[in-house]
XYZ file of C-alpha atoms in Angstrom:
473
model
C 0.199 0.057 0.028
C 3.072 2.676 0.629
C 4.922 1.724 -2.225
C 1.455 2.533 -4.464
C 0.669 5.992 -2.193
C 4.096 7.683 -2.099
C 4.521 8.705 -5.732
C 0.767 9.914 -5.566
C 1.760 12.296 -2.918
C 4.799 13.269 -4.166
C 2.835 14.308 -7.455
C -0.224 15.879 -4.977
C 2.496 18.519 -3.462
C 3.942 19.172 -6.964
C 1.205 20.622 -8.244
C 0.812 22.736 -4.741
C 4.448 23.895 -5.333
C 3.648 24.521 -8.508
C 0.325 26.415 -8.072
C 1.955 28.198 -5.279
C 4.304 29.340 -6.885
C 2.710 30.470 -10.034
C 0.435 32.709 -7.705
C 3.598 34.122 -6.311
C 4.604 35.417 -9.540
C 1.128 36.169 -11.019
C 0.621 37.997 -7.868
C 3.953 40.095 -7.731
C 3.202 40.999 -12.069
C -0.243 42.131 -11.238
C 0.765 44.872 -8.739
C 1.937 47.065 -11.247
C -0.921 48.322 -13.245
C -0.600 49.013 -17.576
C 3.282 49.528 -18.797
C 4.608 52.705 -19.132
C 4.395 54.961 -22.559
C 6.601 58.134 -22.890
C 9.892 57.913 -21.811
C 9.521 55.889 -19.573
C 8.584 53.396 -21.604
C 10.726 50.135 -20.285
C 10.988 50.846 -16.816
C 10.089 47.437 -14.706
C 10.828 48.741 -10.981
C 11.191 45.828 -8.835
C 10.157 43.725 -11.722
C 8.494 40.217 -10.624
C 9.749 40.742 -6.658
C 7.689 39.337 -4.561
C 5.623 42.103 -2.869
C 7.142 43.264 0.777
C 3.518 44.857 2.254
C 5.591 47.622 5.430
C 4.200 47.756 8.456
C 5.831 49.942 10.244
C 7.919 53.543 8.856
C 11.390 51.801 9.836
C 10.240 49.154 7.467
C 9.651 51.572 4.625
C 12.611 53.660 5.148
C 14.788 50.512 4.799
C 12.583 48.429 1.272
C 12.377 51.848 -0.479
C 16.081 52.154 0.262
C 17.796 48.759 0.171
C 20.263 48.022 -2.267
C 17.939 45.005 -3.517
C 15.140 44.461 -6.199
C 11.193 45.435 -4.135
C 7.436 45.418 -4.912
C 6.979 47.345 -1.911
C 2.598 47.880 -1.329
C 1.337 50.676 1.553
C -1.862 48.643 2.442
C -1.667 51.014 4.795
C -0.980 55.394 5.878
C 1.746 56.386 6.895
C 2.400 59.205 8.961
C 5.124 61.249 9.781
C 4.268 63.905 11.263
C 5.713 64.612 14.517
C 7.573 61.495 14.626
C 11.034 63.869 14.040
C 10.166 66.489 16.064
C 9.590 70.664 14.661
C 11.348 73.235 14.705
C 10.608 77.704 15.344
C 13.574 79.692 14.536
C 14.002 83.241 12.967
C 12.062 83.285 9.266
C 10.611 85.531 6.572
C 6.972 87.185 6.457
C 8.132 88.269 2.342
C 5.866 91.298 1.063
C 3.515 89.301 -0.712
C 2.805 87.767 2.516
C 2.576 91.019 3.957
C 0.009 92.001 1.122
C -1.889 89.306 1.730
C -2.889 89.822 4.952
C -3.196 93.828 3.853
C -6.387 92.587 1.348
C -8.210 91.298 4.462
C -9.330 89.031 1.616
C -9.726 85.911 3.875
C -6.626 83.948 1.853
C -3.964 83.222 3.917
C -0.620 83.585 2.627
C 2.477 81.940 2.955
C 5.598 82.337 4.954
C 9.540 81.383 4.238
C 11.482 79.525 6.235
C 15.258 81.258 6.076
C 17.877 79.596 4.900
C 21.210 80.651 4.475
C 21.627 82.004 0.822
C 18.102 83.536 -0.012
C 16.824 86.875 1.472
C 14.048 88.188 3.308
C 11.791 91.516 1.440
C 10.061 91.480 4.170
C 10.197 90.985 8.398
C 11.755 88.432 10.369
C 8.871 86.098 11.555
C 9.043 83.104 14.305
C 8.306 80.104 11.788
C 6.751 76.931 13.326
C 7.908 73.697 10.808
C 7.779 69.623 11.132
C 10.706 68.410 10.661
C 9.836 65.179 8.801
C 8.714 66.994 5.369
C 12.023 68.340 4.851
C 13.766 64.774 5.208
C 12.246 62.389 2.301
C 12.401 59.709 1.678
C 15.477 57.979 -0.509
C 14.032 55.437 -3.066
C 16.895 53.605 -4.453
C 17.362 51.255 -7.606
C 15.055 48.325 -8.643
C 12.675 49.880 -6.805
C 8.507 49.702 -7.443
C 5.631 51.376 -4.816
C 2.822 51.018 -5.722
C -0.411 51.426 -3.130
C -3.106 49.327 -2.252
C -6.852 51.166 -3.693
C -6.734 54.417 -1.747
C -4.770 53.397 1.411
C -1.184 53.854 0.068
C -0.524 57.972 1.701
C 2.086 59.208 2.475
C 1.764 62.395 5.537
C 3.819 64.494 6.557
C 6.485 63.064 4.230
C 7.805 63.002 0.350
C 10.277 61.416 -1.693
C 13.471 61.687 -3.807
C 14.470 59.149 -6.045
C 18.313 59.119 -6.396
C 18.249 55.242 -8.413
C 17.121 54.110 -12.088
C 14.289 51.981 -12.585
C 12.049 53.361 -9.900
C 7.951 52.490 -10.685
C 5.861 55.229 -8.085
C 2.082 54.130 -8.501
C -0.996 54.922 -7.534
C -0.016 56.650 -3.508
C -1.480 60.156 -2.695
C 1.589 62.514 -0.636
C 0.706 65.343 1.328
C 0.417 67.588 4.856
C 4.700 68.890 3.593
C 4.537 72.357 6.180
C 2.198 74.046 3.439
C 2.019 77.164 5.975
C 6.137 77.775 4.809
C 7.599 78.172 1.549
C 10.337 75.098 1.829
C 8.432 73.574 4.024
C 9.180 69.742 1.442
C 9.117 68.915 -1.699
C 6.794 66.088 -2.480
C 8.663 64.270 -5.101
C 12.552 65.095 -5.749
C 14.260 63.412 -8.561
C 17.564 63.999 -8.500
C 21.498 61.687 -8.465
C 23.714 60.983 -6.142
C 25.721 64.136 -7.458
C 25.781 66.335 -10.340
C 27.470 63.699 -12.509
C 24.628 60.758 -11.620
C 21.714 60.963 -13.758
C 19.006 58.894 -12.743
C 16.971 56.672 -15.380
C 14.141 55.483 -15.895
C 11.696 56.974 -13.524
C 7.498 55.976 -13.481
C 5.099 58.334 -11.848
C 1.716 56.965 -12.147
C -1.552 57.728 -11.191
C -0.115 59.789 -7.581
C -1.583 62.187 -6.322
C 0.124 65.654 -4.471
C -1.613 67.960 -2.147
C -1.157 70.872 0.456
C 2.483 70.791 0.478
C 4.954 73.960 0.647
C 7.319 74.036 -1.869
C 7.365 71.650 -5.252
C 4.968 69.180 -6.161
C 7.390 67.066 -8.495
C 11.163 68.932 -9.001
C 14.241 67.161 -10.595
C 17.255 69.013 -10.037
C 20.332 70.069 -11.537
C 21.780 65.909 -12.111
C 18.910 65.825 -14.452
C 16.797 62.602 -15.530
C 16.220 60.845 -18.413
C 13.614 58.012 -18.984
C 10.916 59.828 -16.966
C 7.033 59.896 -17.714
C 4.329 61.392 -14.875
C 1.267 59.780 -16.146
C -2.695 59.820 -15.397
C -1.954 61.381 -12.157
C -3.837 64.653 -9.482
C -1.369 67.831 -8.948
C -4.134 69.004 -6.478
C -3.139 72.770 -5.742
C -6.221 73.827 -3.389
C -4.824 75.130 0.303
C -5.087 77.788 2.646
C -1.449 78.876 2.719
C -1.121 80.373 -0.490
C 2.584 82.684 -1.364
C -0.416 84.422 -4.654
C -2.876 85.114 -1.671
C -6.028 83.534 -3.614
C -6.022 80.202 -2.722
C -3.977 78.077 -5.006
C -0.589 76.620 -4.349
C 2.105 78.313 -6.593
C 5.076 76.084 -6.655
C 4.093 73.238 -9.002
C 6.893 72.090 -10.788
C 10.603 72.199 -11.343
C 12.546 70.274 -14.566
C 15.425 70.682 -14.391
C 19.386 69.219 -15.406
C 22.476 69.406 -17.572
C 20.219 66.175 -19.604
C 16.782 65.384 -18.350
C 14.186 63.980 -21.330
C 10.575 63.157 -19.903
C 6.611 62.930 -20.820
C 4.379 64.300 -19.083
C 1.095 62.355 -20.242
C -2.225 62.710 -19.346
C -2.108 64.373 -15.964
C -5.042 66.717 -14.277
C -3.070 69.857 -12.524
C -5.842 72.088 -11.271
C -6.205 75.485 -8.908
C -2.481 76.013 -8.789
C -0.799 79.866 -9.414
C 2.305 79.044 -11.271
C 4.887 76.122 -12.240
C 3.039 74.044 -13.831
C 5.646 73.534 -14.924
C 8.691 75.645 -14.353
C 11.195 74.233 -17.667
C 15.090 75.274 -17.496
C 16.747 77.897 -15.948
C 21.339 78.294 -16.135
C 22.671 77.818 -19.496
C 23.874 74.115 -18.206
C 20.214 73.058 -18.923
C 19.047 70.999 -21.624
C 15.336 70.205 -20.679
C 13.059 68.551 -23.372
C 9.622 67.862 -22.270
C 6.851 65.962 -23.540
C 3.605 67.058 -22.944
C 0.694 66.047 -24.009
C -2.836 65.166 -22.869
C -3.121 67.144 -19.778
C -5.652 69.216 -18.304
C -5.028 72.477 -16.709
C -8.148 74.129 -14.824
C -8.756 77.372 -12.990
C -4.953 78.490 -12.795
C -5.265 81.562 -11.314
C -1.457 82.620 -13.130
C 0.580 81.479 -15.704
C 1.031 77.288 -16.688
C 3.689 76.690 -18.699
C 6.875 78.808 -17.593
C 10.260 77.979 -19.911
C 13.345 79.805 -19.318
C 17.263 79.208 -20.625
C 17.802 75.685 -21.635
C 13.962 74.524 -22.472
C 12.629 72.557 -25.492
C 8.957 71.903 -25.086
C 6.779 69.905 -27.495
C 3.114 70.750 -25.891
C 0.343 69.354 -28.188
C -3.305 68.063 -26.951
C -3.445 69.734 -24.202
C -6.779 71.007 -22.644
C -6.861 74.261 -21.046
C -10.320 75.614 -19.175
C -9.684 78.314 -17.837
C -6.162 79.468 -17.404
C -5.676 83.089 -17.167
C -1.654 82.474 -19.063
C -0.436 78.745 -20.379
C 1.989 80.032 -21.153
C 4.375 83.183 -18.833
C 6.142 85.623 -21.362
C 9.690 84.444 -22.009
C 12.315 84.854 -24.370
C 14.358 82.374 -23.268
C 13.840 78.833 -24.019
C 11.770 76.837 -26.722
C 8.529 76.123 -27.065
C 6.509 74.134 -29.297
C 2.442 74.585 -29.190
C 1.426 73.465 -32.902
C -1.888 75.441 -34.062
C -2.931 72.562 -36.779
C -1.711 69.225 -37.009
C 0.952 69.287 -40.028
C 2.638 71.713 -38.076
C 5.308 69.497 -37.065
C 4.945 66.495 -39.788
C 7.729 67.091 -41.711
C 10.175 66.222 -38.298
C 8.207 64.030 -36.285
C 6.673 62.208 -38.939
C 3.077 61.866 -38.240
C 0.150 65.195 -37.149
C 0.976 66.628 -34.136
C -2.517 67.395 -31.943
C -3.307 71.049 -31.592
C -4.007 71.981 -28.115
C -7.806 73.611 -27.212
C -8.510 76.592 -24.987
C -11.709 77.422 -23.802
C -11.553 80.862 -21.029
C -7.992 81.175 -21.218
C -5.738 83.226 -22.486
C -2.937 82.338 -25.750
C -0.898 79.683 -26.235
C 1.740 80.973 -28.363
C 5.137 79.191 -29.444
C 9.000 80.484 -28.766
C 11.705 80.310 -30.493
C 9.575 76.383 -31.859
C 12.654 75.646 -34.641
C 14.675 74.861 -31.976
C 12.082 71.803 -30.733
C 11.655 70.985 -34.491
C 15.211 70.202 -34.678
C 14.822 68.419 -31.286
C 12.509 66.561 -31.619
C 13.754 65.115 -35.365
C 16.166 63.650 -33.571
C 13.772 61.788 -30.900
C 10.884 60.968 -33.841
C 11.589 57.279 -33.779
C 10.707 57.629 -30.133
C 7.499 60.591 -29.978
C 5.575 58.927 -33.568
C 5.655 56.376 -30.450
C 3.375 57.633 -28.190
C -0.422 57.761 -29.190
C -1.729 61.684 -28.428
C -5.894 62.024 -28.577
C -7.435 65.255 -29.100
C -7.522 67.890 -25.906
C -10.051 66.567 -23.738
C -11.417 67.372 -20.481
C -10.293 64.414 -17.708
C -11.892 63.406 -14.476
C -10.102 61.521 -10.972
C -10.999 58.589 -10.516
C -12.548 56.986 -7.270
C -11.333 54.186 -6.770
C -7.470 54.413 -6.456
C -5.281 58.191 -6.648
C -5.200 60.112 -10.371
C -6.630 60.479 -13.228
C -8.899 56.975 -14.429
C -9.970 54.245 -12.960
C -6.943 51.275 -13.294
C -8.058 48.560 -16.493
C -5.979 46.557 -17.774
C -3.682 49.572 -19.527
C -2.905 51.630 -16.773
C -0.511 53.719 -19.579
C -3.904 54.981 -21.064
C -5.688 55.686 -18.125
C -6.724 59.616 -19.898
C -10.271 59.063 -21.325
C -12.333 62.174 -21.362
C -15.643 62.622 -19.804
C -17.754 65.805 -20.689
C -18.268 67.949 -18.279
C -15.376 69.251 -16.231
C -14.875 67.604 -13.081
C -16.933 69.428 -10.275
C -14.792 71.771 -8.135
C -16.241 72.956 -4.823
C -14.728 75.818 -2.663
C -10.895 75.711 -1.339
C -10.445 73.163 0.147
C -7.896 70.994 2.217
C -6.808 66.933 2.105
C -5.515 67.480 5.922
C -7.502 70.068 7.628
C -4.965 70.498 10.543
C -1.799 72.384 9.552
C 0.893 69.913 10.498
C 1.859 71.558 13.314
C -1.172 71.211 14.988
C -1.427 67.748 14.008
C -0.867 65.104 16.428
C -0.347 61.413 15.848
C 0.285 58.359 17.321
C 3.569 56.868 15.996
C 6.415 56.407 17.657
C 9.112 58.544 17.291
C 11.924 57.279 15.456
C 15.438 58.487 14.984
C 15.861 61.126 12.129
C 16.331 61.136 8.442
C 20.109 60.631 7.286
C 19.455 61.536 3.455
C 19.879 64.833 3.980
C 19.661 68.433 6.190
C 16.224 70.183 6.546
C 15.787 72.858 3.460
C 18.626 70.937 1.055
C 15.783 68.606 -0.360
C 15.634 70.178 -3.905
C 18.411 71.891 -3.936
C 22.208 71.294 -4.824
C 23.346 74.921 -4.763
C 21.587 78.450 -4.522
C 18.974 78.353 -5.537
C 19.579 81.878 -7.760
C 21.435 79.372 -10.141
C 17.653 77.062 -10.334
C 15.478 79.227 -12.857
C 15.655 82.685 -14.907
C 13.568 85.022 -12.077
C 10.548 85.826 -14.607
C 7.495 86.069 -11.638
C 6.792 89.218 -8.723
C 6.345 86.270 -6.444
C 9.403 83.858 -6.817
C 11.762 87.517 -6.983
C 9.894 88.986 -3.315
C 11.583 86.035 -1.707
C 14.961 85.865 -3.964
C 14.814 81.935 -4.896
């Protein structure tokens, strides 16, 4: 009897083992939805590594920064507020905030942390800020960070991506000292040094809200193979540098060599830098912006300066005062007709649509045509649709619900997303909030304020906005 049952048991064991292995592989492969379009095409992140599920801040830090390929799934929110203490020091009340207070309009401005490299054009005041927001989580190479449903929230701390081959999908970064300039950037892409250029980064279906400074910044090192897609950049805030309930510090794309795509995103209630591209004689930043939806932006959207080369097609501007800031520097092509770039690109470009908005004109468009001719094989592969309004999802973060292909979520809707009064995702200011997590050791990746710049911020851009001039950034 034993001689007959043993082979059967072995076969049954093998069947269960193979089924278990197939389940694990399927689970690992299905964590990320879709594949990246644009310049991030081919990015795999942690690949088929077995998913890990951090339950503590310590685990999350380790998984993101170690040298192992990782697929990290967030099945809970992480609250960093007060975990690293707070700082009270002399800061600045810039002139734009003094003017905001004098208006008595009901809106609040932003005070500023006062780094040594900046000047205060207003009055010195005491500022208090949460330390965690200025020590972002370090993300190494070959990492996938994905939120489960609406659970993947980073409250009070952002990310700094220093590695290559990174995917961040379906997370919400919020509440980074929104009351002060230099309070914290949501996502920084920066090599370990100015000579190290991160490659292959896909940011998809993310949401950013209530921050002190930039939503996304690519630093002086630059980055290649970057795609930001299907994401919700929510500028509604109580603390507005532009004194109108809209966040000014949107995006800053720099670098000696940067190539990136901005595809199918919803940028709303922002008053500037959405995005700002280039800024120094050494910058060479190419941005392809397509099928994005800009809504209710009270000042400028695009801001192209020295070193910028931008192709903007198929974007929808709804109630945007200034779709592009006036500048004689940088290069910007906004095709008025499909044939405008067909000769150079090998396909027709898609015109932008503007309603209740200012004008969108090209700047040194010939330079853009020359650049896209060199990149035509890559750009022809990107499907650009007719400009349309977009809708945020209800079961996940960002634009559009997940389906079989997260890379193409920018399905149009007929009506604008309903926008009510200015609100905050987190009602309390970060210093007022309480948390139940235990204090942890302060991150050592970088000191406060240094997260978004490596040298004096004066080098970051040609100053074109009175807001920027007033805080000497």
